[in-house]
PDB file of C-alpha atoms and ligand atoms in Angstrom:
ATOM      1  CA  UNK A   1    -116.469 109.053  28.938  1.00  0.00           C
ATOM      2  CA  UNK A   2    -118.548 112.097  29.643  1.00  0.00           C
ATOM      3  CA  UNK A   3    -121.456 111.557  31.932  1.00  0.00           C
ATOM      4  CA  UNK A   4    -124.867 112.745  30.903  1.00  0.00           C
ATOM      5  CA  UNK A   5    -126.985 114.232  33.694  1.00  0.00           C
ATOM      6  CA  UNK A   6    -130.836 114.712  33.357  1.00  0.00           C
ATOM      7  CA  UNK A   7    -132.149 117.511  36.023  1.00  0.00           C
ATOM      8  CA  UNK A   8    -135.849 116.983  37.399  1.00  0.00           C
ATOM      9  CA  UNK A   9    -137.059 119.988  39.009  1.00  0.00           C
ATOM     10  CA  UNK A  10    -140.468 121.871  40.439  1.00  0.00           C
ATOM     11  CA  UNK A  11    -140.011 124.889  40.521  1.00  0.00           C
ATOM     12  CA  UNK A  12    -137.634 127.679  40.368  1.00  0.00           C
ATOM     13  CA  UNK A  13    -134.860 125.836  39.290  1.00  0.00           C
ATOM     14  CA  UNK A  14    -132.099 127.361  40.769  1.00  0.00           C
ATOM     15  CA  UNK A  15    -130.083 124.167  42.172  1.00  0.00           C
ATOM     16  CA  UNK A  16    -130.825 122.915  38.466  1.00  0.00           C
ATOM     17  CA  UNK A  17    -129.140 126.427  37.106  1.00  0.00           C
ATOM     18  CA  UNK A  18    -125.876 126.050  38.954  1.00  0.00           C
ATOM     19  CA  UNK A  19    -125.773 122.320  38.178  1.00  0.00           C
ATOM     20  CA  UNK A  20    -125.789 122.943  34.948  1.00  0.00           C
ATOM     21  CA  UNK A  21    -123.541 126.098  35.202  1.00  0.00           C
ATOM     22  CA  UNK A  22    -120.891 123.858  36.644  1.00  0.00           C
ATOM     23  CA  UNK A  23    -121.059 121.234  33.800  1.00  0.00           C
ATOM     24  CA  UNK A  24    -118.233 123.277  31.349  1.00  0.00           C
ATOM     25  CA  UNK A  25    -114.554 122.611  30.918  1.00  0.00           C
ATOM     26  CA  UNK A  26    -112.670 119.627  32.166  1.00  0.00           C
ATOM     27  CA  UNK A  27    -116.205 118.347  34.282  1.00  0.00           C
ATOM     28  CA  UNK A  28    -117.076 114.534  33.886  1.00  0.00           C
ATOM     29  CA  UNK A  29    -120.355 115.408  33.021  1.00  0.00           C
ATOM     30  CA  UNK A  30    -122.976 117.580  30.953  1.00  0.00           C
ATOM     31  CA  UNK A  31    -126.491 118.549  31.289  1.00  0.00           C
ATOM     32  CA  UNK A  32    -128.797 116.475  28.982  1.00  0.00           C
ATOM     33  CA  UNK A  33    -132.542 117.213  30.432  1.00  0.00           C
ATOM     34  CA  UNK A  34    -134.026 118.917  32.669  1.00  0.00           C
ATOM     35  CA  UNK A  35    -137.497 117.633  33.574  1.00  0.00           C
ATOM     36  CA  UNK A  36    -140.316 118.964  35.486  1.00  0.00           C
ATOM     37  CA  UNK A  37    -143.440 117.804  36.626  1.00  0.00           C
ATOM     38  CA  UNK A  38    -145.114 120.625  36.322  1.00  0.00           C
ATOM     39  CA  UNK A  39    -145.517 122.833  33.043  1.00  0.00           C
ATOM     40  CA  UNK A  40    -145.600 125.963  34.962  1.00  0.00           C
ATOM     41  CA  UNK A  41    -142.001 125.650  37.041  1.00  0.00           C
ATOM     42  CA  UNK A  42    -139.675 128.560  36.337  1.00  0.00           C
ATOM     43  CA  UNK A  43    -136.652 126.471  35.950  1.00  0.00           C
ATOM     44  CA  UNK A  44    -138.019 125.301  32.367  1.00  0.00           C
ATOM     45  CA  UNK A  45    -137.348 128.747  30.822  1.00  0.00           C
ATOM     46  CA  UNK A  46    -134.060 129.285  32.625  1.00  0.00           C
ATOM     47  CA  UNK A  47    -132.730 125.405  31.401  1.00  0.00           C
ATOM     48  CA  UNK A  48    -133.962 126.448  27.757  1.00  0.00           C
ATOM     49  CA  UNK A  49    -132.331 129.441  27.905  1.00  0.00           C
ATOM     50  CA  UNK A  50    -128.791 128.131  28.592  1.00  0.00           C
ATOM     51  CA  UNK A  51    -129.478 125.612  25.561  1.00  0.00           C
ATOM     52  CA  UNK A  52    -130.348 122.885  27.426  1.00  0.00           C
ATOM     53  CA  UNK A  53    -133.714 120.251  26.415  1.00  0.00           C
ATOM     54  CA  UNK A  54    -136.215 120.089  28.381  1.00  0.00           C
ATOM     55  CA  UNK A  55    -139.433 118.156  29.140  1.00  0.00           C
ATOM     56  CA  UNK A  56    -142.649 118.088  31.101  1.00  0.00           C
ATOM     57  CA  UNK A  57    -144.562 115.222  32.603  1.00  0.00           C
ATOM     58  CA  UNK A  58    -147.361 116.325  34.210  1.00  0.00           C
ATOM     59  CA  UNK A  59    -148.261 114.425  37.339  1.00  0.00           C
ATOM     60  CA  UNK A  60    -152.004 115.402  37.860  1.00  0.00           C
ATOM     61  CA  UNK A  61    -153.362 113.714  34.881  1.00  0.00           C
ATOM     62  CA  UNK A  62    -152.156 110.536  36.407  1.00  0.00           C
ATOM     63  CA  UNK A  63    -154.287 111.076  39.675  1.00  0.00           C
ATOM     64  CA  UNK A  64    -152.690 108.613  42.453  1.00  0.00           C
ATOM     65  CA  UNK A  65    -151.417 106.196  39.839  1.00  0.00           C
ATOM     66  CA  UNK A  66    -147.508 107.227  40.654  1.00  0.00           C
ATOM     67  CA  UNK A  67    -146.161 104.083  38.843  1.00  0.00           C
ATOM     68  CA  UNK A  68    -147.866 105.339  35.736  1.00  0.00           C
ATOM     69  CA  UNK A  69    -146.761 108.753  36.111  1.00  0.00           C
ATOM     70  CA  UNK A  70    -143.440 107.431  36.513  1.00  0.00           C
ATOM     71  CA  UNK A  71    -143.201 104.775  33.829  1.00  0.00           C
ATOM     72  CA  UNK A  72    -144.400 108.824  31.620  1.00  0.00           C
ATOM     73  CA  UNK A  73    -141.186 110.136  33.421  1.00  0.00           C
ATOM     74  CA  UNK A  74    -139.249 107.079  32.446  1.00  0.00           C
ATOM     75  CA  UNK A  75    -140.136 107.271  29.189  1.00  0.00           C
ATOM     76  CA  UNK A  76    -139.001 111.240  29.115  1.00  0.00           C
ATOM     77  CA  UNK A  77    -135.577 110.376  30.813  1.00  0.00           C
ATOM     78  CA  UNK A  78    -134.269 107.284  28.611  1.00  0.00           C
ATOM     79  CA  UNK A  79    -134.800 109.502  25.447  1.00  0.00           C
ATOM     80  CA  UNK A  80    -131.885 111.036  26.514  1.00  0.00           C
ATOM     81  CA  UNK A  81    -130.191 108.177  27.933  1.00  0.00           C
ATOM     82  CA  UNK A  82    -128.800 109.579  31.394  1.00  0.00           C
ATOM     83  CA  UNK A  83    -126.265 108.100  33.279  1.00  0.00           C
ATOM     84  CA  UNK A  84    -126.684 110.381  36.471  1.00  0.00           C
ATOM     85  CA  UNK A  85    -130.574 111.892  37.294  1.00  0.00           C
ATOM     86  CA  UNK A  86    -130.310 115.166  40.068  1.00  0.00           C
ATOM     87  CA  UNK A  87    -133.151 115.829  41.831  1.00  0.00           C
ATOM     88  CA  UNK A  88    -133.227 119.636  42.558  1.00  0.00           C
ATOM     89  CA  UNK A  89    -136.419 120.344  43.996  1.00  0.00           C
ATOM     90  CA  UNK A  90    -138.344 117.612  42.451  1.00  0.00           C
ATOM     91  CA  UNK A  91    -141.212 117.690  44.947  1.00  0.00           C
ATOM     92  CA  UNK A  92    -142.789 114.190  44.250  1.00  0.00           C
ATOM     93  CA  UNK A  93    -142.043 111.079  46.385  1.00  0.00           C
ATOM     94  CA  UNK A  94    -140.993 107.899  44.505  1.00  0.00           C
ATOM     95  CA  UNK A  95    -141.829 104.501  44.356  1.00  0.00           C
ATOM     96  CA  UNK A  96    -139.730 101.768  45.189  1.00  0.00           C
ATOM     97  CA  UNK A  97    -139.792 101.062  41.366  1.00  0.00           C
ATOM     98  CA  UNK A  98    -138.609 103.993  39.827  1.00  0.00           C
ATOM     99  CA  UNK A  99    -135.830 104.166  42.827  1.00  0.00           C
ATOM    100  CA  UNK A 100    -134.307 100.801  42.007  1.00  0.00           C
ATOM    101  CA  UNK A 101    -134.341 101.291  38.384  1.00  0.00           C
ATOM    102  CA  UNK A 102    -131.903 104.189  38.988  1.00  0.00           C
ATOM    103  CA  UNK A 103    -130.402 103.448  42.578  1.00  0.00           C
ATOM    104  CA  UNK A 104    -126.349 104.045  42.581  1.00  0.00           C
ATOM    105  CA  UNK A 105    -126.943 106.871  39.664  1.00  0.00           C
ATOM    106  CA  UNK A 106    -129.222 109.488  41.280  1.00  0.00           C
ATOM    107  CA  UNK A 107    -128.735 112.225  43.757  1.00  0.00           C
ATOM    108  CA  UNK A 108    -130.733 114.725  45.775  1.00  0.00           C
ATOM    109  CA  UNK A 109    -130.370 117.401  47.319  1.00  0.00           C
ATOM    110  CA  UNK A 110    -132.268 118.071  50.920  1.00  0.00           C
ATOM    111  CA  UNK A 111    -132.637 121.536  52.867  1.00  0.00           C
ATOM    112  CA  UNK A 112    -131.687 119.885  56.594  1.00  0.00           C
ATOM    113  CA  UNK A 113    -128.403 118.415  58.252  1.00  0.00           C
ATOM    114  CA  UNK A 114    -129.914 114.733  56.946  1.00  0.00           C
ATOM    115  CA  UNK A 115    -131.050 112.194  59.435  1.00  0.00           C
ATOM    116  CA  UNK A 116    -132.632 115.349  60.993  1.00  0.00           C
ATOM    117  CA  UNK A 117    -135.720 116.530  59.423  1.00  0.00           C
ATOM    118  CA  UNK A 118    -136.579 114.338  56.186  1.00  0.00           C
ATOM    119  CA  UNK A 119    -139.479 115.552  54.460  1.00  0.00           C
ATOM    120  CA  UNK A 120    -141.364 119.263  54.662  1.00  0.00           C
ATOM    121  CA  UNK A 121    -140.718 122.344  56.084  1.00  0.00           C
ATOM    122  CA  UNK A 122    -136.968 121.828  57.360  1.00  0.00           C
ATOM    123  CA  UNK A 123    -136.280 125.082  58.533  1.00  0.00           C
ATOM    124  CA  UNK A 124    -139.435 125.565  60.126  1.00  0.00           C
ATOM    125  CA  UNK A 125    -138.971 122.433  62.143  1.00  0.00           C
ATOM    126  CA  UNK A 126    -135.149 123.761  62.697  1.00  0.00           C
ATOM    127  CA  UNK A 127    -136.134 127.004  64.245  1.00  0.00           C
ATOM    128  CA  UNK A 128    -138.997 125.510  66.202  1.00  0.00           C
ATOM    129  CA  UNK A 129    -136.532 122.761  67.734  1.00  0.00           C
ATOM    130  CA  UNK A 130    -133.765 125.762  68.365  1.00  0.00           C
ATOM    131  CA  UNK A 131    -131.386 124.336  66.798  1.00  0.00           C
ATOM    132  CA  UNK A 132    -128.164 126.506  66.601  1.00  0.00           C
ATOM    133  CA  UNK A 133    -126.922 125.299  63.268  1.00  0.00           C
ATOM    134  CA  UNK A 134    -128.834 124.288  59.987  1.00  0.00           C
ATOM    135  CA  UNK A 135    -128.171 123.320  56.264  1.00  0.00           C
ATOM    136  CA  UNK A 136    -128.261 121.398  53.670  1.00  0.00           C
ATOM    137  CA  UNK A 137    -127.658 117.649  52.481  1.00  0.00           C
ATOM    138  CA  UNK A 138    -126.499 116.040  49.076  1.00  0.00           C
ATOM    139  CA  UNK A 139    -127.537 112.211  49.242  1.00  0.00           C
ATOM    140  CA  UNK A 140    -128.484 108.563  47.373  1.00  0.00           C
ATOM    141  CA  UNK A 141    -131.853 107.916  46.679  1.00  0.00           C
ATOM    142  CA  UNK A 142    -132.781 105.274  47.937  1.00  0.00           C
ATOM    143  CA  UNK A 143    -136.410 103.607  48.647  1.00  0.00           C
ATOM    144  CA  UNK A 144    -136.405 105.444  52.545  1.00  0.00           C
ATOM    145  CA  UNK A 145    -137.342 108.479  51.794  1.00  0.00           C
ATOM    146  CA  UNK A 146    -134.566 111.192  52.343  1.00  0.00           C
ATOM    147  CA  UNK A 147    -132.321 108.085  53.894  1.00  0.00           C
ATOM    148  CA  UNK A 148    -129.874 107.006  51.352  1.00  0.00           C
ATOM    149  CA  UNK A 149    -125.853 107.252  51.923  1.00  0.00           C
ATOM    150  CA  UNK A 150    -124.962 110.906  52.401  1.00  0.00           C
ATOM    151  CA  UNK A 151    -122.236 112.590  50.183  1.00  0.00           C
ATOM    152  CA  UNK A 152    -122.158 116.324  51.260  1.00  0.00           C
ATOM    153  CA  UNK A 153    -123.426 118.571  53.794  1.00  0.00           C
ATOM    154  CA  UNK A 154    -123.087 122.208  54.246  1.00  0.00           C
ATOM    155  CA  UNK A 155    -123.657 124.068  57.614  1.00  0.00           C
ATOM    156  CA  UNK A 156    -124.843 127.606  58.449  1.00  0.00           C
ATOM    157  CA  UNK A 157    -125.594 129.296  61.635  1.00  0.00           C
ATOM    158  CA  UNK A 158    -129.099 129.803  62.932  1.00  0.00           C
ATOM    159  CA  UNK A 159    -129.450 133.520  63.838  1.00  0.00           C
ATOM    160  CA  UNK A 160    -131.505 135.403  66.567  1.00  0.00           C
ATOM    161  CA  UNK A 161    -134.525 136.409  64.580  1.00  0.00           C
ATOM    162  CA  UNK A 162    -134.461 134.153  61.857  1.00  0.00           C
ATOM    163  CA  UNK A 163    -137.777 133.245  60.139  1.00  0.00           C
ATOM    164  CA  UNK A 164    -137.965 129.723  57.755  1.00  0.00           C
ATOM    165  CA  UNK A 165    -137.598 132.864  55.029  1.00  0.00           C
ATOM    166  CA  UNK A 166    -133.900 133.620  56.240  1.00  0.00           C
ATOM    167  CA  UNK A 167    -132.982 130.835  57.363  1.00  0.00           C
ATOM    168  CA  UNK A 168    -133.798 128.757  53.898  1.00  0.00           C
ATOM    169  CA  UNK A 169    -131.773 131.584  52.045  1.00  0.00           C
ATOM    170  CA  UNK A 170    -128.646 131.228  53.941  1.00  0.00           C
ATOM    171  CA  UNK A 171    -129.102 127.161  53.341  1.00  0.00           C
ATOM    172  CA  UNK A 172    -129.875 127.908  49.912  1.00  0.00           C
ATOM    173  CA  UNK A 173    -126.561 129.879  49.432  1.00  0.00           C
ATOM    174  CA  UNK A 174    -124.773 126.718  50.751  1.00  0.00           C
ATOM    175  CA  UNK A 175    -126.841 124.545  48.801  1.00  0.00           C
ATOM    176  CA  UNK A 176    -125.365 126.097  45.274  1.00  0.00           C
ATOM    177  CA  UNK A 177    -122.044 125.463  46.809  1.00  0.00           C
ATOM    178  CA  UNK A 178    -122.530 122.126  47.400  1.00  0.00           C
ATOM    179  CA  UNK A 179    -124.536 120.487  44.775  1.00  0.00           C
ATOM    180  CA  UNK A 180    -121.808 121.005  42.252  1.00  0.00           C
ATOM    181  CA  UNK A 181    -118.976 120.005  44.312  1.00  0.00           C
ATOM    182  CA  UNK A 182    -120.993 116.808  44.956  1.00  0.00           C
ATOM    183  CA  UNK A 183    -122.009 115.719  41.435  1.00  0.00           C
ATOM    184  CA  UNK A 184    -118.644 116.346  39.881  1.00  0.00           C
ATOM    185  CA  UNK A 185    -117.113 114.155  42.520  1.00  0.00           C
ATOM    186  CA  UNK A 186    -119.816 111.715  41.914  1.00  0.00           C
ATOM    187  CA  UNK A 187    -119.481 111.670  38.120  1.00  0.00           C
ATOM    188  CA  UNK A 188    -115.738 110.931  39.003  1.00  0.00           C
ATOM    189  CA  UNK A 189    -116.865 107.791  40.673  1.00  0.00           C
ATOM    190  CA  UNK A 190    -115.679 109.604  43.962  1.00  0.00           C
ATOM    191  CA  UNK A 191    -118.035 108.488  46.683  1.00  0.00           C
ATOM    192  CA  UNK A 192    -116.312 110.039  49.899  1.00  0.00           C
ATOM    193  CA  UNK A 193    -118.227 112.529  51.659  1.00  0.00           C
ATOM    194  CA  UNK A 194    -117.889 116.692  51.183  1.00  0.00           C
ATOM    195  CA  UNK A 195    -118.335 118.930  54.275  1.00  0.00           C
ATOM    196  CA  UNK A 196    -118.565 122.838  53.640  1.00  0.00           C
TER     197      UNK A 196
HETATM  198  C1  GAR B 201    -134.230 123.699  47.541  1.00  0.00           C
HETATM  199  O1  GAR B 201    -134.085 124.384  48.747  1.00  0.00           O
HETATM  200  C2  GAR B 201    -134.143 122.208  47.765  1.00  0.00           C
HETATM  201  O2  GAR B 201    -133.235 121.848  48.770  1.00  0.00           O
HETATM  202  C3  GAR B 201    -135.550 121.896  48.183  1.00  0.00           C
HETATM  203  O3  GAR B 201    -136.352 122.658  47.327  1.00  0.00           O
HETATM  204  C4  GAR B 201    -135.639 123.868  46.981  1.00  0.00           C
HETATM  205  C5  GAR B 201    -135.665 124.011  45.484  1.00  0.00           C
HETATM  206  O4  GAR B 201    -135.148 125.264  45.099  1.00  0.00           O
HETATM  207  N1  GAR B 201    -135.825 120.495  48.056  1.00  0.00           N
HETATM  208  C6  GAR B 201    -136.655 119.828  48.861  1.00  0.00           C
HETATM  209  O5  GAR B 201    -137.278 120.353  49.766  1.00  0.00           O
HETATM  210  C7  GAR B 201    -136.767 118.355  48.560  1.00  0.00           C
HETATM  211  N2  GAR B 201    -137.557 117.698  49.555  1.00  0.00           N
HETATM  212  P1  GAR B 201    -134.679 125.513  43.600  1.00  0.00           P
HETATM  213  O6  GAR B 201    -135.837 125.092  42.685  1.00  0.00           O
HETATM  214  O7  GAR B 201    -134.434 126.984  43.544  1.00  0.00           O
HETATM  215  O8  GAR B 201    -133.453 124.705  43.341  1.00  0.00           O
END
């Protein structure tokens, strides 16, 4: 049966766009939602655009209560009953709540060769270290945050005179590569891991 994915996003949207792109033809899966967190991310007109529904839950109002702002999110996802969620840019850590309601069905997508650099400003951290090589990780949520099983990465080279500007645009090339090679094997039920 067809998989339906809901997208949650916070900005620009572009990992959401080629998601959803790659949803046509013989692909397990379509796009169902794409949510965002905040009202003013790009992605919203670009998901609308390509027919697709889309929602807001605004975080702020809900101050530091994240269960509550989740349990809002919750609500926003099951009314189009997902069977996959793709985080793509969703800039908002998650409790251990809304993690194991959906653990085993969601996926997201991290600018760093995973166990290195969880968290912020991955390519900064990647030039600083020296590193010679860089990219970009698909993974499982899980409750450790940027820790669950890995399905993809994608490497690029680090280049004399790269900034975190160039460097995060050659991941980000790699990143629309990978994402949708990684969900359609996942909506397969394929769980072995991608390198690009
Ligand atoms: C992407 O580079 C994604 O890997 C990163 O945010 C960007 C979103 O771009 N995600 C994280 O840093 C998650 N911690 P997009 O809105 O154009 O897809």
């Amino acid at each position: 049966m067809t998989k339906r994915v809901a997208i949650l996003i916070s900005g620009g949207g572009s990992n959401m766009v080629r998601l959803a792109e790659s949803m046509t033809g013989d692909h397990p899966a379509r796009p169902c939602l794409v949510v965002s967190n905040d009202a003013g991310a790009g992605g919203l007109a670009r998901a609308a655009a390509m027919g697709i529904a889309t929602a807001v839950v605004d975080h702020r109002p809900f101050g530091k209560d994240r269960a509550a702002f989740e349990a809002a999110l919750t609500d926003a996802l099951e009314a189009q009953a997902p069977d996959i969620l793709c985080l793509a840019g969703f800039m908002r850590v998650l409790t251990d709540g809304f993690v194991t309601r959906w653990q085993g069905r969601m996926l997201n997508i991290h600018p760093s060769l995973l166990p290195k650099y969880r968290g912020l400003h991955t390519h900064t951290r990647a030039l600083e270290a020296g590193d010679a090589e860089a990219g970009c990780t698909v993974h499982e949520v899980t409750a450790e945050l940027d820790g669950g099983p890995i399905l993809g990465q994608a490497r690029v080279p680090v280049l004399s005179g790269d900034t975190p500007e160039t460097l995060a645009a050659r991941v980000l090339e790699q990143e629309h590569r990978l994402y949708p090679m990684v969900l359609r094997r996942f909506a397969a039920g394929e769980r072995g891991r991608v390198d690009l």
